[in-house]
C-alpha cells in the first residue's frame, strides 16, 4: 500500500474521532474546530510516510499541537479585541447567569477545570478518547510508564478536587447527575485494554 493510500485510509477511519477530540477541547468555539481538524490532516498528509500502523494516537498528538497553536492565536485575537475596546461586557451585552442555572454535572467540569492543563489532557485522553496507557504515551510523546504515572497522579488530584467541591455526606454517598460515568472512567485505576 502506498503512502497516499495509507493516509487516505487513516483519514477515512479517524476523521470523526479527531473532530470529536478537537470539538471537546474547543467548547463554544465551533467555528475553529474545522480549521484545527484541517490543520491536523494537513500535517498528517505532509508526514504520511511517518504514519504508524495504528495512527489514531499519533493523530491525537498532532491535534494537541494544532490546538495549542489555535489557543495561542485565539488569545492574541482576544487581547487585540480587548485593547480596541470592542469587548462585549464594555457594550453592556454581558449576560449573567441566574440562580439555579448550573448545568447538570457542571461540578465535574469545575473539578476538572481546577487541574493543570496537563492533568486535564491526560484525563480527557483516558475518559473521552478511551485510550490506554500505551496510546496515551504516543499521543503525549512520552514513554508508557511515564504516561501511566501521569494518569495515576492526575486521577488522584481529580479525586481531591471532587472531594473539595462535593464532600460526601451521610445522606448522599455518591454524586448524582450526568458526568458520573465520566468521573468513574477518569478515576478508574483499572488499565484500559490496548486496541
Tab-separated table of N, CA and C in Angstrom, residues 4 12 16 23 25 39 59 82 85 103 107-108 110 120-121 142 147 154 158 167-168 172 174 176 179 193 195:
chain	number	residue	atom	x	y	z
A	4	UNK	N	0.123	7.375	0.073
A	4	UNK	CA	-1.125	8.086	-0.192
A	4	UNK	C	-2.332	7.248	0.225
A	12	UNK	N	-10.122	8.407	6.391
A	12	UNK	CA	-11.487	7.856	6.420
A	12	UNK	C	-11.815	7.237	7.775
A	16	UNK	N	-13.620	11.497	12.104
A	16	UNK	CA	-14.624	11.876	13.101
A	16	UNK	C	-14.079	11.783	14.518
A	23	UNK	N	-13.288	19.153	19.024
A	23	UNK	CA	-14.509	19.848	19.437
A	23	UNK	C	-14.662	19.872	20.951
A	25	UNK	N	-12.379	20.045	23.087
A	25	UNK	CA	-11.390	20.943	23.667
A	25	UNK	C	-11.607	22.399	23.268
A	39	UNK	N	-5.983	21.389	9.785
A	39	UNK	CA	-4.542	21.507	10.045
A	39	UNK	C	-3.946	20.164	10.469
A	59	UNK	N	-2.329	10.830	15.624
A	59	UNK	CA	-3.150	11.958	15.176
A	59	UNK	C	-3.598	12.810	16.359
A	82	UNK	N	-9.797	43.243	23.114
A	82	UNK	CA	-9.882	43.947	24.396
A	82	UNK	C	-9.196	45.313	24.323
A	85	UNK	N	-11.229	47.885	22.657
A	85	UNK	CA	-12.430	48.286	23.371
A	85	UNK	C	-13.704	47.720	22.799
A	103	UNK	N	-25.561	23.761	35.017
A	103	UNK	CA	-25.840	22.615	34.164
A	103	UNK	C	-25.635	21.326	34.959
A	107	UNK	N	-20.324	20.368	38.131
A	107	UNK	CA	-19.292	20.228	39.149
A	107	UNK	C	-18.144	19.357	38.659
A	108	UNK	N	-18.432	18.399	37.781
A	108	UNK	CA	-17.370	17.557	37.225
A	108	UNK	C	-16.425	18.420	36.406
A	110	UNK	N	-16.099	21.632	36.668
A	110	UNK	CA	-15.437	22.579	37.561
A	110	UNK	C	-14.224	21.931	38.229
A	120	UNK	N	-5.616	17.795	32.914
A	120	UNK	CA	-6.874	17.781	32.176
A	120	UNK	C	-6.737	16.961	30.898
A	121	UNK	N	-5.647	17.163	30.184
A	121	UNK	CA	-5.464	16.478	28.905
A	121	UNK	C	-5.346	14.974	29.088
A	142	UNK	N	5.517	10.538	25.158
A	142	UNK	CA	6.327	10.110	26.300
A	142	UNK	C	6.305	8.581	26.366
A	147	UNK	N	3.419	7.821	31.079
A	147	UNK	CA	2.003	8.091	30.846
A	147	UNK	C	1.148	7.473	31.950
A	154	UNK	N	-2.866	12.312	38.038
A	154	UNK	CA	-3.971	13.184	37.638
A	154	UNK	C	-5.284	12.699	38.244
A	158	UNK	N	-7.698	14.768	40.737
A	158	UNK	CA	-9.117	14.961	40.430
A	158	UNK	C	-9.976	14.503	41.608
A	167	UNK	N	-18.225	17.349	48.987
A	167	UNK	CA	-17.943	16.466	50.118
A	167	UNK	C	-19.075	15.463	50.295
A	168	UNK	N	-18.709	14.243	50.594
A	168	UNK	CA	-19.695	13.172	50.752
A	168	UNK	C	-20.379	13.344	52.099
A	172	UNK	N	-25.985	11.382	51.086
A	172	UNK	CA	-25.646	11.133	49.678
A	172	UNK	C	-24.221	10.602	49.616
A	174	UNK	N	-22.832	9.172	47.020
A	174	UNK	CA	-22.231	9.307	45.694
A	174	UNK	C	-22.815	10.516	45.003
A	176	UNK	N	-24.517	12.699	42.155
A	176	UNK	CA	-25.540	12.312	41.196
A	176	UNK	C	-25.470	13.202	39.975
A	179	UNK	N	-22.412	13.090	34.050
A	179	UNK	CA	-21.000	13.307	34.307
A	179	UNK	C	-20.428	12.246	35.215
A	193	UNK	N	-7.768	-1.708	28.034
A	193	UNK	CA	-7.133	-2.600	27.075
A	193	UNK	C	-6.590	-1.795	25.920
A	195	UNK	N	-5.905	-1.260	22.065
A	195	UNK	CA	-6.613	-1.717	20.851
A	195	UNK	C	-5.654	-2.285	19.861
